[in-house]
Amino acid sequence: MTDSTHWTDDSIPFMQRVYAVVRLIPEGRVTTYGRIARFVGAGRSARMVGFALHNCPDDVSERAHRVVNRIGELSGGWSWGHPAIMRGLLEDEGITFIDEYQVNLDRHLWDPNEELDVDQPPPTK
C-alpha cells in the first residue's frame, strides 16, 4: 500500500484492506463484519469479511476474535474451537456480555467508519 492509496482503493486486494482494519481494532473493543465491509468500500460483503478472516495471517488472527456479527453475537465459525474460547479471549480484554454469546455492543463497539478516515492511506502493517 502506498501513500497515494486509500481504504476503498480497489487496487489493494479486498483481504488486505480487511486485515488492515482488523489490525487496528483496539483491545477491549469489538467491531462487526458489516462495519468492516462498509469501511473498505464493500458495504454488502460482511460474509466476505468473515471468509477473509477464516484464513488470515497470524498477526490478524491474534485480533480476529474482536469481530462479531451485527448484533454482537460471537460468530467466529469455530475458528477458536468452541465459542466459549472466543468469549474467554474477549473477557480477558474486559469485554462484557448481555447473554452467553452476545457482546454488549453499546459499551464496546468500535466502528472504523467513525474512528478512521477512509481517505487516509491504510497502514502497511
PDB file of C-alpha atoms in Angstrom:
ATOM      1  CA  MET A   1       0.000   0.000   0.000  1.00  0.00           C
ATOM      2  CA  THR A   2       1.415   3.340  -0.968  1.00  0.00           C
ATOM      3  CA  ASP A   3       0.793   6.837   0.373  1.00  0.00           C
ATOM      4  CA  SER A   4      -1.481   7.611  -2.577  1.00  0.00           C
ATOM      5  CA  THR A   5      -3.916   4.791  -1.813  1.00  0.00           C
ATOM      6  CA  HIS A   6      -6.927   4.873   0.472  1.00  0.00           C
ATOM      7  CA  TRP A   7      -9.078   2.305   2.270  1.00  0.00           C
ATOM      8  CA  THR A   8     -11.553   1.832  -0.598  1.00  0.00           C
ATOM      9  CA  ASP A   9      -8.917   1.635  -3.343  1.00  0.00           C
ATOM     10  CA  ASP A  10      -9.701  -1.448  -5.438  1.00  0.00           C
ATOM     11  CA  SER A  11      -6.045  -1.716  -6.452  1.00  0.00           C
ATOM     12  CA  ILE A  12      -5.471  -3.048  -2.923  1.00  0.00           C
ATOM     13  CA  PRO A  13      -6.813  -6.600  -2.569  1.00  0.00           C
ATOM     14  CA  PHE A  14     -10.001  -6.793  -0.504  1.00  0.00           C
ATOM     15  CA  MET A  15      -8.451  -9.169   2.024  1.00  0.00           C
ATOM     16  CA  GLN A  16      -5.508  -6.843   2.614  1.00  0.00           C
ATOM     17  CA  ARG A  17      -7.898  -3.955   3.335  1.00  0.00           C
ATOM     18  CA  VAL A  18      -9.849  -6.151   5.769  1.00  0.00           C
ATOM     19  CA  TYR A  19      -6.660  -7.267   7.530  1.00  0.00           C
ATOM     20  CA  ALA A  20      -5.504  -3.653   7.880  1.00  0.00           C
ATOM     21  CA  VAL A  21      -8.751  -2.727   9.669  1.00  0.00           C
ATOM     22  CA  VAL A  22      -8.654  -5.759  11.974  1.00  0.00           C
ATOM     23  CA  ARG A  23      -5.076  -4.915  12.989  1.00  0.00           C
ATOM     24  CA  LEU A  24      -6.385  -1.550  14.253  1.00  0.00           C
ATOM     25  CA  ILE A  25      -9.234  -2.812  16.467  1.00  0.00           C
ATOM     26  CA  PRO A  26      -8.212  -1.761  19.978  1.00  0.00           C
ATOM     27  CA  GLU A  27      -8.013  -4.223  22.834  1.00  0.00           C
ATOM     28  CA  GLY A  28     -11.255  -4.157  24.807  1.00  0.00           C
ATOM     29  CA  ARG A  29     -13.354  -3.189  21.778  1.00  0.00           C
ATOM     30  CA  VAL A  30     -15.166  -5.108  19.038  1.00  0.00           C
ATOM     31  CA  THR A  31     -16.488  -4.333  15.594  1.00  0.00           C
ATOM     32  CA  THR A  32     -18.752  -6.143  13.152  1.00  0.00           C
ATOM     33  CA  TYR A  33     -18.177  -7.846   9.824  1.00  0.00           C
ATOM     34  CA  GLY A  34     -20.565  -5.396   8.173  1.00  0.00           C
ATOM     35  CA  ARG A  35     -18.881  -2.299   9.569  1.00  0.00           C
ATOM     36  CA  ILE A  36     -15.534  -3.515   8.235  1.00  0.00           C
ATOM     37  CA  ALA A  37     -17.088  -4.277   4.834  1.00  0.00           C
ATOM     38  CA  ARG A  38     -18.675  -0.834   4.626  1.00  0.00           C
ATOM     39  CA  PHE A  39     -15.424   0.885   5.628  1.00  0.00           C
ATOM     40  CA  VAL A  40     -13.363  -0.841   2.942  1.00  0.00           C
ATOM     41  CA  GLY A  41     -15.914   0.037   0.262  1.00  0.00           C
ATOM     42  CA  ALA A  42     -17.758  -3.279   0.055  1.00  0.00           C
ATOM     43  CA  GLY A  43     -20.879  -2.419   2.042  1.00  0.00           C
ATOM     44  CA  ARG A  44     -22.837  -5.609   1.475  1.00  0.00           C
ATOM     45  CA  SER A  45     -19.934  -8.027   1.816  1.00  0.00           C
ATOM     46  CA  ALA A  46     -19.975  -8.926   5.513  1.00  0.00           C
ATOM     47  CA  ARG A  47     -19.704 -12.626   4.655  1.00  0.00           C
ATOM     48  CA  MET A  48     -16.625 -11.944   2.555  1.00  0.00           C
ATOM     49  CA  VAL A  49     -15.034 -10.287   5.592  1.00  0.00           C
ATOM     50  CA  GLY A  50     -15.711 -13.495   7.510  1.00  0.00           C
ATOM     51  CA  PHE A  51     -14.191 -15.515   4.688  1.00  0.00           C
ATOM     52  CA  ALA A  52     -11.092 -13.287   4.729  1.00  0.00           C
ATOM     53  CA  LEU A  53     -10.700 -13.813   8.472  1.00  0.00           C
ATOM     54  CA  HIS A  54     -11.057 -17.579   8.230  1.00  0.00           C
ATOM     55  CA  ASN A  55      -7.559 -17.916   6.716  1.00  0.00           C
ATOM     56  CA  CYS A  56      -5.804 -14.768   7.855  1.00  0.00           C
ATOM     57  CA  PRO A  57      -2.152 -14.129   8.766  1.00  0.00           C
ATOM     58  CA  ASP A  58      -1.126 -14.764  12.378  1.00  0.00           C
ATOM     59  CA  ASP A  59      -0.902 -11.070  13.289  1.00  0.00           C
ATOM     60  CA  VAL A  60      -4.534 -10.646  12.172  1.00  0.00           C
ATOM     61  CA  SER A  61      -5.674 -13.912  13.748  1.00  0.00           C
ATOM     62  CA  GLU A  62      -4.461 -12.602  17.114  1.00  0.00           C
ATOM     63  CA  ARG A  63      -7.117  -9.853  16.818  1.00  0.00           C
ATOM     64  CA  ALA A  64      -9.858 -11.542  14.783  1.00  0.00           C
ATOM     65  CA  HIS A  65     -11.780 -12.565  17.909  1.00  0.00           C
ATOM     66  CA  ARG A  66     -12.729  -8.864  18.148  1.00  0.00           C
ATOM     67  CA  VAL A  67     -15.032  -9.183  15.117  1.00  0.00           C
ATOM     68  CA  VAL A  68     -18.640 -10.187  15.851  1.00  0.00           C
ATOM     69  CA  ASN A  69     -21.886 -10.247  13.903  1.00  0.00           C
ATOM     70  CA  ARG A  70     -24.211  -7.249  13.518  1.00  0.00           C
ATOM     71  CA  ILE A  71     -25.990  -7.824  16.831  1.00  0.00           C
ATOM     72  CA  GLY A  72     -22.842  -8.626  18.784  1.00  0.00           C
ATOM     73  CA  GLU A  73     -23.058 -12.391  18.706  1.00  0.00           C
ATOM     74  CA  LEU A  74     -19.885 -14.427  18.567  1.00  0.00           C
ATOM     75  CA  SER A  75     -19.659 -15.835  15.092  1.00  0.00           C
ATOM     76  CA  GLY A  76     -16.126 -16.986  14.556  1.00  0.00           C
ATOM     77  CA  GLY A  77     -17.193 -20.114  12.711  1.00  0.00           C
ATOM     78  CA  TRP A  78     -15.483 -22.233  15.347  1.00  0.00           C
ATOM     79  CA  SER A  79     -12.120 -20.749  14.369  1.00  0.00           C
ATOM     80  CA  TRP A  80     -11.164 -20.815  18.041  1.00  0.00           C
ATOM     81  CA  GLY A  81     -12.802 -24.165  18.730  1.00  0.00           C
ATOM     82  CA  HIS A  82     -15.906 -23.793  20.899  1.00  0.00           C
ATOM     83  CA  PRO A  83     -17.442 -20.264  21.051  1.00  0.00           C
ATOM     84  CA  ALA A  84     -16.586 -20.245  24.760  1.00  0.00           C
ATOM     85  CA  ILE A  85     -12.926 -19.868  23.755  1.00  0.00           C
ATOM     86  CA  MET A  86     -13.722 -16.693  21.793  1.00  0.00           C
ATOM     87  CA  ARG A  87     -15.762 -15.440  24.741  1.00  0.00           C
ATOM     88  CA  GLY A  88     -12.824 -16.089  27.073  1.00  0.00           C
ATOM     89  CA  LEU A  89     -10.448 -14.121  24.844  1.00  0.00           C
ATOM     90  CA  LEU A  90     -12.871 -11.178  24.852  1.00  0.00           C
ATOM     91  CA  GLU A  91     -13.491 -11.369  28.601  1.00  0.00           C
ATOM     92  CA  ASP A  92      -9.717 -11.300  29.150  1.00  0.00           C
ATOM     93  CA  GLU A  93      -9.813  -7.884  27.429  1.00  0.00           C
ATOM     94  CA  GLY A  94     -12.635  -6.626  29.664  1.00  0.00           C
ATOM     95  CA  ILE A  95     -15.467  -7.163  27.178  1.00  0.00           C
ATOM     96  CA  THR A  96     -18.860  -7.698  28.836  1.00  0.00           C
ATOM     97  CA  PHE A  97     -21.758  -9.758  27.537  1.00  0.00           C
ATOM     98  CA  ILE A  98     -25.529  -9.309  27.626  1.00  0.00           C
ATOM     99  CA  ASP A  99     -26.078 -13.054  27.333  1.00  0.00           C
ATOM    100  CA  GLU A 100     -23.963 -16.162  26.916  1.00  0.00           C
ATOM    101  CA  TYR A 101     -22.540 -15.345  23.480  1.00  0.00           C
ATOM    102  CA  GLN A 102     -23.643 -11.755  22.766  1.00  0.00           C
ATOM    103  CA  VAL A 103     -21.268  -8.841  23.380  1.00  0.00           C
ATOM    104  CA  ASN A 104     -22.580  -5.602  24.869  1.00  0.00           C
ATOM    105  CA  LEU A 105     -22.173  -3.520  21.683  1.00  0.00           C
ATOM    106  CA  ASP A 106     -23.480  -0.367  23.377  1.00  0.00           C
ATOM    107  CA  ARG A 107     -20.441  -0.488  25.609  1.00  0.00           C
ATOM    108  CA  HIS A 108     -17.687  -1.992  23.452  1.00  0.00           C
ATOM    109  CA  LEU A 109     -18.384  -1.169  19.786  1.00  0.00           C
ATOM    110  CA  TRP A 110     -15.516   0.294  17.764  1.00  0.00           C
ATOM    111  CA  ASP A 111     -16.743   1.483  14.375  1.00  0.00           C
ATOM    112  CA  PRO A 112     -13.986   2.070  11.800  1.00  0.00           C
ATOM    113  CA  ASN A 113     -16.435   4.294   9.894  1.00  0.00           C
ATOM    114  CA  GLU A 114     -16.344   6.704  12.844  1.00  0.00           C
ATOM    115  CA  GLU A 115     -12.831   6.099  14.164  1.00  0.00           C
ATOM    116  CA  LEU A 116     -10.798   6.074  10.938  1.00  0.00           C
ATOM    117  CA  ASP A 117     -10.586   8.364   7.910  1.00  0.00           C
ATOM    118  CA  VAL A 118     -11.451   6.454   4.732  1.00  0.00           C
ATOM    119  CA  ASP A 119      -9.430   8.935   2.653  1.00  0.00           C
ATOM    120  CA  GLN A 120      -6.201   8.309   4.563  1.00  0.00           C
ATOM    121  CA  PRO A 121      -3.832   5.574   3.434  1.00  0.00           C
ATOM    122  CA  PRO A 122      -4.105   2.318   5.366  1.00  0.00           C
ATOM    123  CA  PRO A 123      -1.049   1.314   7.388  1.00  0.00           C
ATOM    124  CA  THR A 124       1.206  -1.166   5.651  1.00  0.00           C
ATOM    125  CA  LYS A 125       1.348  -3.304   8.843  1.00  0.00           C
TER     126      LYS A 125
END
